[in-house]
């Protein structure tokens, strides 16, 4: 089959993760930028392995892949009754959670599908199977719709001729479709604006050099890859008009956790008078945490620092550190672009509003006719309220 | 022969670049950290190639290598008279300069040896040969002595138990012996202080991961390699007590040019209340330039960004940028450690004083009995004056 990636509102054929003909089809991120390859999954255990082996990455894409994994588990298991199926699904859910431990978005995605599966109104196995699949499809659609909305809102901040500095990877591969920070750049580009992107290579994963650059190349958006340490140089030289990054989590006071290296950019941007925006779906905002210090530091395997892609830079016994993310204090952040509006300080008031526009009341009125999400207040610029 | 690197004041046998048995012996930096290999050179054209191919790097080591190259040229050419020899040396000097175009320290080193060779007091070919070699040896000794002096002065800033963040490579390989910023760390370590070093890997060259880490490993100093983008994270977490870096150039207002990524560290250090010191010999201070903006940006080959060590991260047609250095404004720098004292603001007054302590009056009293360098004023803390 021909894959016409990247998909767009007007053309294109494929999301990063999608249900296809009774299977789950996922773009294999490990092959990017060298090849655009897809893998088809018939078994939830293989999906768990794909998450573990980083075939699919990015909280949103992982969440949807795991959701489809559960839907697959429901179909592959020949259950004779509801309880038998639910017991089997508990096992599958545990395996899928363990594929990326501590991933809040993944856990929430699984919680949601399991709530659907266990809903009292569903008694027949075939009804449970159908509603689980519908629920994941709906979640994927919501994510994609939020991405497009963030794109529209954020693109208004990009002027014709601007150079945007970007860190990490925030594109379609990690977000099912379109992307967050890269989605904003893409929308501006599709609006006909001249946009140039300075792409932080984003060590140690090289996600910026590999994934962000590949996506920009595919979309025909002009870019240059730079070493992470060079970002300040280009800001100082007056070459950067705007910094756009994503976030794993945002908390009440506007602190955000994102790919390591983001904090430095925020400080450098403020020092050079350059606007610094975080682009993140409201689902990543956690108003129950008051500050970023409540997010414990996470250390990844230092082997990625010593030997990127298995190629040793230094001997294996050289100590190294690989922090999973860093924390950018809200005071350095000009604004947070969500699908419900661009949030400006004071964050502790306005981020809460942004999440209200996103709240999902769940399946209270039954899965066949899910309630509409609470209407988002009309908050294009939440900080203006 | 056994090489007992690293040499130290008490033991050790070899400098990075040295005259050995009528040849020039150079440690091959390209093999570090995998192997400690030396190459012997009998021909100045091979030395020019060694500089071009980065067998030897770092302004000071390159300067001494080129000086020895000229001394070698004088010996290898069978000149019948002074003028014939000087003409030949002009050719050799031009080739050596071209091996690293625009390298100010290299050029000055060559100027100095050529001035010695052309001095009117030297008429016989064999006298010229002898004095050229003596002159380069002397210059190497001066460099090494300055490094040890910076080590002593700077080590006073390191407290027992401190963690020092380091960027780039500033060790013995690039400075003939001991090093500048790494030399300070080494002196503190040899004084018996517990020092831990966070080593910025320093993309795109990976000089930090390869060379700085190798040197610390060899010396038995505890270290961890970190991605450049992670430095801010460790500062924010309160894990860094002091930042030490080198400088290619320092100018009158305290602005310094150094390995790309230094500027970001200086800004992050100030933001986190951490002292940031530049360690540089007075020879690198140029008081004729008033500010760092007078140093034009230099772009290196972007292939190093796309394909470190020839291993492609991204396809060869992906655009990339590789700035040779960045400029750290003096206002972010706590102090500049030179062999003539630690220089504190106001830099425009105190850096000038530091260079006066280093001025070489040249060969005014004849090469056989070179004048003593002007006595350095007693300026342990120039900012205190």
mmCIF file with all atom_site columns, N, CA, C and O in Angstrom, chain A residues 19-61:
data_model
loop_
_atom_site.group_PDB
_atom_site.id
_atom_site.type_symbol
_atom_site.label_atom_id
_atom_site.label_alt_id
_atom_site.label_comp_id
_atom_site.label_asym_id
_atom_site.label_entity_id
_atom_site.label_seq_id
_atom_site.pdbx_PDB_ins_code
_atom_site.Cartn_x
_atom_site.Cartn_y
_atom_site.Cartn_z
_atom_site.occupancy
_atom_site.B_iso_or_equiv
_atom_site.pdbx_formal_charge
_atom_site.auth_seq_id
_atom_site.auth_comp_id
_atom_site.auth_asym_id
_atom_site.auth_atom_id
_atom_site.pdbx_PDB_model_num
ATOM 1   N N  . UNK A 1 19 ? -6.217 2.062  13.666 1.00 0.00 ? 19 UNK A N  1
ATOM 2   C CA . UNK A 1 19 ? -6.878 0.773  13.531 1.00 0.00 ? 19 UNK A CA 1
ATOM 3   C C  . UNK A 1 19 ? -7.088 0.538  12.050 1.00 0.00 ? 19 UNK A C  1
ATOM 4   O O  . UNK A 1 19 ? -7.633 1.388  11.347 1.00 0.00 ? 19 UNK A O  1
ATOM 5   N N  . UNK A 1 20 ? -6.639 -0.611 11.573 1.00 0.00 ? 20 UNK A N  1
ATOM 6   C CA . UNK A 1 20 ? -6.681 -0.827 10.128 1.00 0.00 ? 20 UNK A CA 1
ATOM 7   C C  . UNK A 1 20 ? -7.031 -2.280 9.872  1.00 0.00 ? 20 UNK A C  1
ATOM 8   O O  . UNK A 1 20 ? -6.218 -3.169 10.127 1.00 0.00 ? 20 UNK A O  1
ATOM 9   N N  . UNK A 1 21 ? -8.274 -2.504 9.452  1.00 0.00 ? 21 UNK A N  1
ATOM 10  C CA . UNK A 1 21 ? -8.630 -3.838 8.996  1.00 0.00 ? 21 UNK A CA 1
ATOM 11  C C  . UNK A 1 21 ? -8.467 -4.889 10.122 1.00 0.00 ? 21 UNK A C  1
ATOM 12  O O  . UNK A 1 21 ? -7.925 -5.971 9.893  1.00 0.00 ? 21 UNK A O  1
ATOM 13  N N  . UNK A 1 22 ? -8.902 -4.531 11.305 1.00 0.00 ? 22 UNK A N  1
ATOM 14  C CA . UNK A 1 22 ? -8.828 -5.476 12.414 1.00 0.00 ? 22 UNK A CA 1
ATOM 15  C C  . UNK A 1 22 ? -7.454 -5.603 13.053 1.00 0.00 ? 22 UNK A C  1
ATOM 16  O O  . UNK A 1 22 ? -7.242 -6.432 13.941 1.00 0.00 ? 22 UNK A O  1
ATOM 17  N N  . UNK A 1 23 ? -6.539 -4.775 12.590 1.00 0.00 ? 23 UNK A N  1
ATOM 18  C CA . UNK A 1 23 ? -5.199 -4.782 13.193 1.00 0.00 ? 23 UNK A CA 1
ATOM 19  C C  . UNK A 1 23 ? -4.834 -3.368 13.636 1.00 0.00 ? 23 UNK A C  1
ATOM 20  O O  . UNK A 1 23 ? -5.516 -2.407 13.286 1.00 0.00 ? 23 UNK A O  1
ATOM 21  N N  . UNK A 1 24 ? -3.722 -3.246 14.354 1.00 0.00 ? 24 UNK A N  1
ATOM 22  C CA . UNK A 1 24 ? -3.217 -1.921 14.721 1.00 0.00 ? 24 UNK A CA 1
ATOM 23  C C  . UNK A 1 24 ? -1.987 -1.647 13.859 1.00 0.00 ? 24 UNK A C  1
ATOM 24  O O  . UNK A 1 24 ? -1.031 -2.430 13.848 1.00 0.00 ? 24 UNK A O  1
ATOM 25  N N  . UNK A 1 25 ? -2.057 -0.565 13.140 1.00 0.00 ? 25 UNK A N  1
ATOM 26  C CA . UNK A 1 25 ? -0.945 -0.213 12.250 1.00 0.00 ? 25 UNK A CA 1
ATOM 27  C C  . UNK A 1 25 ? -0.183 0.975  12.852 1.00 0.00 ? 25 UNK A C  1
ATOM 28  O O  . UNK A 1 25 ? -0.779 1.994  13.197 1.00 0.00 ? 25 UNK A O  1
ATOM 29  N N  . UNK A 1 26 ? 1.127  0.827  12.979 1.00 0.00 ? 26 UNK A N  1
ATOM 30  C CA . UNK A 1 26 ? 1.962  1.853  13.622 1.00 0.00 ? 26 UNK A CA 1
ATOM 31  C C  . UNK A 1 26 ? 3.171  2.161  12.731 1.00 0.00 ? 26 UNK A C  1
ATOM 32  O O  . UNK A 1 26 ? 3.815  1.238  12.214 1.00 0.00 ? 26 UNK A O  1
ATOM 33  N N  . UNK A 1 27 ? 3.453  3.454  12.566 1.00 0.00 ? 27 UNK A N  1
ATOM 34  C CA . UNK A 1 27 ? 4.687  3.848  11.865 1.00 0.00 ? 27 UNK A CA 1
ATOM 35  C C  . UNK A 1 27 ? 5.876  3.533  12.778 1.00 0.00 ? 27 UNK A C  1
ATOM 36  O O  . UNK A 1 27 ? 5.870  3.880  13.959 1.00 0.00 ? 27 UNK A O  1
ATOM 37  N N  . UNK A 1 28 ? 6.874  2.892  12.234 1.00 0.00 ? 28 UNK A N  1
ATOM 38  C CA . UNK A 1 28 ? 8.052  2.479  13.008 1.00 0.00 ? 28 UNK A CA 1
ATOM 39  C C  . UNK A 1 28 ? 9.039  3.641  13.119 1.00 0.00 ? 28 UNK A C  1
ATOM 40  O O  . UNK A 1 28 ? 9.830  3.904  12.209 1.00 0.00 ? 28 UNK A O  1
ATOM 41  N N  . UNK A 1 29 ? 8.990  4.327  14.264 1.00 0.00 ? 29 UNK A N  1
ATOM 42  C CA . UNK A 1 29 ? 9.832  5.520  14.454 1.00 0.00 ? 29 UNK A CA 1
ATOM 43  C C  . UNK A 1 29 ? 11.316 5.216  14.388 1.00 0.00 ? 29 UNK A C  1
ATOM 44  O O  . UNK A 1 29 ? 12.119 6.109  14.122 1.00 0.00 ? 29 UNK A O  1
ATOM 45  N N  . UNK A 1 30 ? 11.674 3.978  14.678 1.00 0.00 ? 30 UNK A N  1
ATOM 46  C CA . UNK A 1 30 ? 13.101 3.648  14.720 1.00 0.00 ? 30 UNK A CA 1
ATOM 47  C C  . UNK A 1 30 ? 13.751 3.760  13.346 1.00 0.00 ? 30 UNK A C  1
ATOM 48  O O  . UNK A 1 30 ? 14.969 3.880  13.234 1.00 0.00 ? 30 UNK A O  1
ATOM 49  N N  . UNK A 1 31 ? 12.931 3.680  12.295 1.00 0.00 ? 31 UNK A N  1
ATOM 50  C CA . UNK A 1 31 ? 13.487 3.727  10.939 1.00 0.00 ? 31 UNK A CA 1
ATOM 51  C C  . UNK A 1 31 ? 13.633 5.159  10.413 1.00 0.00 ? 31 UNK A C  1
ATOM 52  O O  . UNK A 1 31 ? 14.250 5.372  9.374  1.00 0.00 ? 31 UNK A O  1
ATOM 53  N N  . UNK A 1 32 ? 13.003 6.112  11.099 1.00 0.00 ? 32 UNK A N  1
ATOM 54  C CA . UNK A 1 32 ? 13.064 7.510  10.671 1.00 0.00 ? 32 UNK A CA 1
ATOM 55  C C  . UNK A 1 32 ? 14.433 8.068  11.021 1.00 0.00 ? 32 UNK A C  1
ATOM 56  O O  . UNK A 1 32 ? 14.915 7.786  12.126 1.00 0.00 ? 32 UNK A O  1
ATOM 57  N N  . UNK A 1 33 ? 15.112 8.843  10.211 1.00 0.00 ? 33 UNK A N  1
ATOM 58  C CA . UNK A 1 33 ? 14.679 9.454  8.950  1.00 0.00 ? 33 UNK A CA 1
ATOM 59  C C  . UNK A 1 33 ? 15.011 8.624  7.709  1.00 0.00 ? 33 UNK A C  1
ATOM 60  O O  . UNK A 1 33 ? 14.886 9.146  6.604  1.00 0.00 ? 33 UNK A O  1
ATOM 61  N N  . UNK A 1 34 ? 15.420 7.385  7.893  1.00 0.00 ? 34 UNK A N  1
ATOM 62  C CA . UNK A 1 34 ? 15.940 6.645  6.742  1.00 0.00 ? 34 UNK A CA 1
ATOM 63  C C  . UNK A 1 34 ? 14.846 6.006  5.891  1.00 0.00 ? 34 UNK A C  1
ATOM 64  O O  . UNK A 1 34 ? 14.983 5.853  4.688  1.00 0.00 ? 34 UNK A O  1
ATOM 65  N N  . UNK A 1 35 ? 13.747 5.642  6.552  1.00 0.00 ? 35 UNK A N  1
ATOM 66  C CA . UNK A 1 35 ? 12.716 4.898  5.844  1.00 0.00 ? 35 UNK A CA 1
ATOM 67  C C  . UNK A 1 35 ? 11.391 5.124  6.558  1.00 0.00 ? 35 UNK A C  1
ATOM 68  O O  . UNK A 1 35 ? 11.343 5.209  7.784  1.00 0.00 ? 35 UNK A O  1
ATOM 69  N N  . UNK A 1 36 ? 10.317 5.213  5.780  1.00 0.00 ? 36 UNK A N  1
ATOM 70  C CA . UNK A 1 36 ? 8.989  5.302  6.374  1.00 0.00 ? 36 UNK A CA 1
ATOM 71  C C  . UNK A 1 36 ? 8.367  3.915  6.297  1.00 0.00 ? 36 UNK A C  1
ATOM 72  O O  . UNK A 1 36 ? 7.873  3.491  5.245  1.00 0.00 ? 36 UNK A O  1
ATOM 73  N N  . UNK A 1 37 ? 8.442  3.188  7.394  1.00 0.00 ? 37 UNK A N  1
ATOM 74  C CA . UNK A 1 37 ? 7.959  1.798  7.406  1.00 0.00 ? 37 UNK A CA 1
ATOM 75  C C  . UNK A 1 37 ? 6.820  1.680  8.412  1.00 0.00 ? 37 UNK A C  1
ATOM 76  O O  . UNK A 1 37 ? 6.804  2.366  9.429  1.00 0.00 ? 37 UNK A O  1
ATOM 77  N N  . UNK A 1 38 ? 5.851  0.816  8.119  1.00 0.00 ? 38 UNK A N  1
ATOM 78  C CA . UNK A 1 38 ? 4.774  0.571  9.076  1.00 0.00 ? 38 UNK A CA 1
ATOM 79  C C  . UNK A 1 38 ? 4.802  -0.877 9.524  1.00 0.00 ? 38 UNK A C  1
ATOM 80  O O  . UNK A 1 38 ? 5.282  -1.761 8.810  1.00 0.00 ? 38 UNK A O  1
ATOM 81  N N  . UNK A 1 39 ? 4.300  -1.102 10.720 1.00 0.00 ? 39 UNK A N  1
ATOM 82  C CA . UNK A 1 39 ? 4.183  -2.460 11.258 1.00 0.00 ? 39 UNK A CA 1
ATOM 83  C C  . UNK A 1 39 ? 2.720  -2.699 11.608 1.00 0.00 ? 39 UNK A C  1
ATOM 84  O O  . UNK A 1 39 ? 2.048  -1.804 12.121 1.00 0.00 ? 39 UNK A O  1
ATOM 85  N N  . UNK A 1 40 ? 2.224  -3.894 11.321 1.00 0.00 ? 40 UNK A N  1
ATOM 86  C CA . UNK A 1 40 ? 0.848  -4.262 11.675 1.00 0.00 ? 40 UNK A CA 1
ATOM 87  C C  . UNK A 1 40 ? 0.880  -5.205 12.869 1.00 0.00 ? 40 UNK A C  1
ATOM 88  O O  . UNK A 1 40 ? 1.670  -6.160 12.891 1.00 0.00 ? 40 UNK A O  1
ATOM 89  N N  . UNK A 1 41 ? 0.026  -4.963 13.845 1.00 0.00 ? 41 UNK A N  1
ATOM 90  C CA . UNK A 1 41 ? 0.006  -5.762 15.067 1.00 0.00 ? 41 UNK A CA 1
ATOM 91  C C  . UNK A 1 41 ? -1.334 -6.477 15.206 1.00 0.00 ? 41 UNK A C  1
ATOM 92  O O  . UNK A 1 41 ? -2.385 -5.864 15.052 1.00 0.00 ? 41 UNK A O  1
ATOM 93  N N  . UNK A 1 42 ? -1.260 -7.772 15.538 1.00 0.00 ? 42 UNK A N  1
ATOM 94  C CA . UNK A 1 42 ? -2.470 -8.576 15.702 1.00 0.00 ? 42 UNK A CA 1
ATOM 95  C C  . UNK A 1 42 ? -2.631 -9.003 17.157 1.00 0.00 ? 42 UNK A C  1
ATOM 96  O O  . UNK A 1 42 ? -3.609 -9.671 17.489 1.00 0.00 ? 42 UNK A O  1
ATOM 97  N N  . UNK A 1 43 ? -1.642 -8.626 17.989 1.00 0.00 ? 43 UNK A N  1
ATOM 98  C CA . UNK A 1 43 ? -1.587 -9.168 19.331 1.00 0.00 ? 43 UNK A CA 1
ATOM 99  C C  . UNK A 1 43 ? -1.161 -8.065 20.301 1.00 0.00 ? 43 UNK A C  1
ATOM 100 O O  . UNK A 1 43 ? -0.216 -7.326 20.030 1.00 0.00 ? 43 UNK A O  1
ATOM 101 N N  . UNK A 1 44 ? -1.871 -7.938 21.410 1.00 0.00 ? 44 UNK A N  1
ATOM 102 C CA . UNK A 1 44 ? -1.555 -6.830 22.326 1.00 0.00 ? 44 UNK A CA 1
ATOM 103 C C  . UNK A 1 44 ? -0.154 -6.968 22.930 1.00 0.00 ? 44 UNK A C  1
ATOM 104 O O  . UNK A 1 44 ? 0.492  -5.971 23.267 1.00 0.00 ? 44 UNK A O  1
ATOM 105 N N  . UNK A 1 45 ? 0.320  -8.207 23.069 1.00 0.00 ? 45 UNK A N  1
ATOM 106 C CA . UNK A 1 45 ? 1.663  -8.377 23.648 1.00 0.00 ? 45 UNK A CA 1
ATOM 107 C C  . UNK A 1 45 ? 2.728  -7.781 22.718 1.00 0.00 ? 45 UNK A C  1
ATOM 108 O O  . UNK A 1 45 ? 3.735  -7.257 23.170 1.00 0.00 ? 45 UNK A O  1
ATOM 109 N N  . UNK A 1 46 ? 2.472  -7.870 21.417 1.00 0.00 ? 46 UNK A N  1
ATOM 110 C CA . UNK A 1 46 ? 3.415  -7.259 20.473 1.00 0.00 ? 46 UNK A CA 1
ATOM 111 C C  . UNK A 1 46 ? 3.369  -5.734 20.566 1.00 0.00 ? 46 UNK A C  1
ATOM 112 O O  . UNK A 1 46 ? 4.383  -5.057 20.366 1.00 0.00 ? 46 UNK A O  1
ATOM 113 N N  . UNK A 1 47 ? 2.194  -5.212 20.854 1.00 0.00 ? 47 UNK A N  1
ATOM 114 C CA . UNK A 1 47 ? 2.095  -3.752 21.021 1.00 0.00 ? 47 UNK A CA 1
ATOM 115 C C  . UNK A 1 47 ? 2.867  -3.322 22.267 1.00 0.00 ? 47 UNK A C  1
ATOM 116 O O  . UNK A 1 47 ? 3.578  -2.310 22.245 1.00 0.00 ? 47 UNK A O  1
ATOM 117 N N  . UNK A 1 48 ? 2.744  -4.093 23.325 1.00 0.00 ? 48 UNK A N  1
ATOM 118 C CA . UNK A 1 48 ? 3.525  -3.780 24.531 1.00 0.00 ? 48 UNK A CA 1
ATOM 119 C C  . UNK A 1 48 ? 5.016  -3.774 24.192 1.00 0.00 ? 48 UNK A C  1
ATOM 120 O O  . UNK A 1 48 ? 5.770  -2.887 24.610 1.00 0.00 ? 48 UNK A O  1
ATOM 121 N N  . UNK A 1 49 ? 5.436  -4.744 23.407 1.00 0.00 ? 49 UNK A N  1
ATOM 122 C CA . UNK A 1 49 ? 6.850  -4.794 23.025 1.00 0.00 ? 49 UNK A CA 1
ATOM 123 C C  . UNK A 1 49 ? 7.222  -3.602 22.154 1.00 0.00 ? 49 UNK A C  1
ATOM 124 O O  . UNK A 1 49 ? 8.311  -3.027 22.278 1.00 0.00 ? 49 UNK A O  1
ATOM 125 N N  . UNK A 1 50 ? 6.310  -3.219 21.260 1.00 0.00 ? 50 UNK A N  1
ATOM 126 C CA . UNK A 1 50 ? 6.581  -2.068 20.378 1.00 0.00 ? 50 UNK A CA 1
ATOM 127 C C  . UNK A 1 50 ? 6.755  -0.785 21.202 1.00 0.00 ? 50 UNK A C  1
ATOM 128 O O  . UNK A 1 50 ? 7.586  0.062  20.872 1.00 0.00 ? 50 UNK A O  1
ATOM 129 N N  . UNK A 1 51 ? 5.966  -0.659 22.268 1.00 0.00 ? 51 UNK A N  1
ATOM 130 C CA . UNK A 1 51 ? 6.120  0.518  23.144 1.00 0.00 ? 51 UNK A CA 1
ATOM 131 C C  . UNK A 1 51 ? 7.472  0.443  23.853 1.00 0.00 ? 51 UNK A C  1
ATOM 132 O O  . UNK A 1 51 ? 8.219  1.408  23.900 1.00 0.00 ? 51 UNK A O  1
ATOM 133 N N  . UNK A 1 52 ? 7.782  -0.757 24.359 1.00 0.00 ? 52 UNK A N  1
ATOM 134 C CA . UNK A 1 52 ? 9.034  -0.933 25.087 1.00 0.00 ? 52 UNK A CA 1
ATOM 135 C C  . UNK A 1 52 ? 10.235 -0.680 24.179 1.00 0.00 ? 52 UNK A C  1
ATOM 136 O O  . UNK A 1 52 ? 11.222 -0.068 24.589 1.00 0.00 ? 52 UNK A O  1
ATOM 137 N N  . UNK A 1 53 ? 10.146 -1.130 22.941 1.00 0.00 ? 53 UNK A N  1
ATOM 138 C CA . UNK A 1 53 ? 11.280 -0.993 22.011 1.00 0.00 ? 53 UNK A CA 1
ATOM 139 C C  . UNK A 1 53 ? 11.249 0.312  21.211 1.00 0.00 ? 53 UNK A C  1
ATOM 140 O O  . UNK A 1 53 ? 11.999 0.481  20.257 1.00 0.00 ? 53 UNK A O  1
ATOM 141 N N  . UNK A 1 54 ? 10.351 1.192  21.598 1.00 0.00 ? 54 UNK A N  1
ATOM 142 C CA . UNK A 1 54 ? 10.307 2.542  21.015 1.00 0.00 ? 54 UNK A CA 1
ATOM 143 C C  . UNK A 1 54 ? 9.998  2.562  19.522 1.00 0.00 ? 54 UNK A C  1
ATOM 144 O O  . UNK A 1 54 ? 10.423 3.456  18.801 1.00 0.00 ? 54 UNK A O  1
ATOM 145 N N  . UNK A 1 55 ? 9.233  1.585  19.076 1.00 0.00 ? 55 UNK A N  1
ATOM 146 C CA . UNK A 1 55 ? 8.632  1.687  17.739 1.00 0.00 ? 55 UNK A CA 1
ATOM 147 C C  . UNK A 1 55 ? 7.721  2.908  17.731 1.00 0.00 ? 55 UNK A C  1
ATOM 148 O O  . UNK A 1 55 ? 7.689  3.680  16.777 1.00 0.00 ? 55 UNK A O  1
ATOM 149 N N  . UNK A 1 56 ? 6.997  3.069  18.834 1.00 0.00 ? 56 UNK A N  1
ATOM 150 C CA . UNK A 1 56 ? 6.119  4.221  19.000 1.00 0.00 ? 56 UNK A CA 1
ATOM 151 C C  . UNK A 1 56 ? 6.530  4.943  20.277 1.00 0.00 ? 56 UNK A C  1
ATOM 152 O O  . UNK A 1 56 ? 6.832  4.315  21.297 1.00 0.00 ? 56 UNK A O  1
ATOM 153 N N  . UNK A 1 57 ? 6.620  6.267  20.193 1.00 0.00 ? 57 UNK A N  1
ATOM 154 C CA . UNK A 1 57 ? 6.999  7.081  21.347 1.00 0.00 ? 57 UNK A CA 1
ATOM 155 C C  . UNK A 1 57 ? 6.143  8.334  21.376 1.00 0.00 ? 57 UNK A C  1
ATOM 156 O O  . UNK A 1 57 ? 5.459  8.646  20.416 1.00 0.00 ? 57 UNK A O  1
ATOM 157 N N  . UNK A 1 58 ? 6.236  9.040  22.481 1.00 0.00 ? 58 UNK A N  1
ATOM 158 C CA . UNK A 1 58 ? 5.419  10.239 22.655 1.00 0.00 ? 58 UNK A CA 1
ATOM 159 C C  . UNK A 1 58 ? 4.175  9.824  23.422 1.00 0.00 ? 58 UNK A C  1
ATOM 160 O O  . UNK A 1 58 ? 3.489  8.873  23.035 1.00 0.00 ? 58 UNK A O  1
ATOM 161 N N  . UNK A 1 59 ? 3.871  10.569 24.487 1.00 0.00 ? 59 UNK A N  1
ATOM 162 C CA . UNK A 1 59 ? 2.802  10.152 25.401 1.00 0.00 ? 59 UNK A CA 1
ATOM 163 C C  . UNK A 1 59 ? 1.481  9.917  24.669 1.00 0.00 ? 59 UNK A C  1
ATOM 164 O O  . UNK A 1 59 ? 0.813  8.907  24.894 1.00 0.00 ? 59 UNK A O  1
ATOM 165 N N  . UNK A 1 60 ? 1.113  10.825 23.774 1.00 0.00 ? 60 UNK A N  1
ATOM 166 C CA . UNK A 1 60 ? -0.199 10.703 23.140 1.00 0.00 ? 60 UNK A CA 1
ATOM 167 C C  . UNK A 1 60 ? -0.257 9.476  22.228 1.00 0.00 ? 60 UNK A C  1
ATOM 168 O O  . UNK A 1 60 ? -1.224 8.709  22.257 1.00 0.00 ? 60 UNK A O  1
ATOM 169 N N  . UNK A 1 61 ? 0.768  9.280  21.415 1.00 0.00 ? 61 UNK A N  1
ATOM 170 C CA . UNK A 1 61 ? 0.777  8.128  20.503 1.00 0.00 ? 61 UNK A CA 1
ATOM 171 C C  . UNK A 1 61 ? 0.840  6.821  21.290 1.00 0.00 ? 61 UNK A C  1
ATOM 172 O O  . UNK A 1 61 ? 0.159  5.839  20.947 1.00 0.00 ? 61 UNK A O  1
#
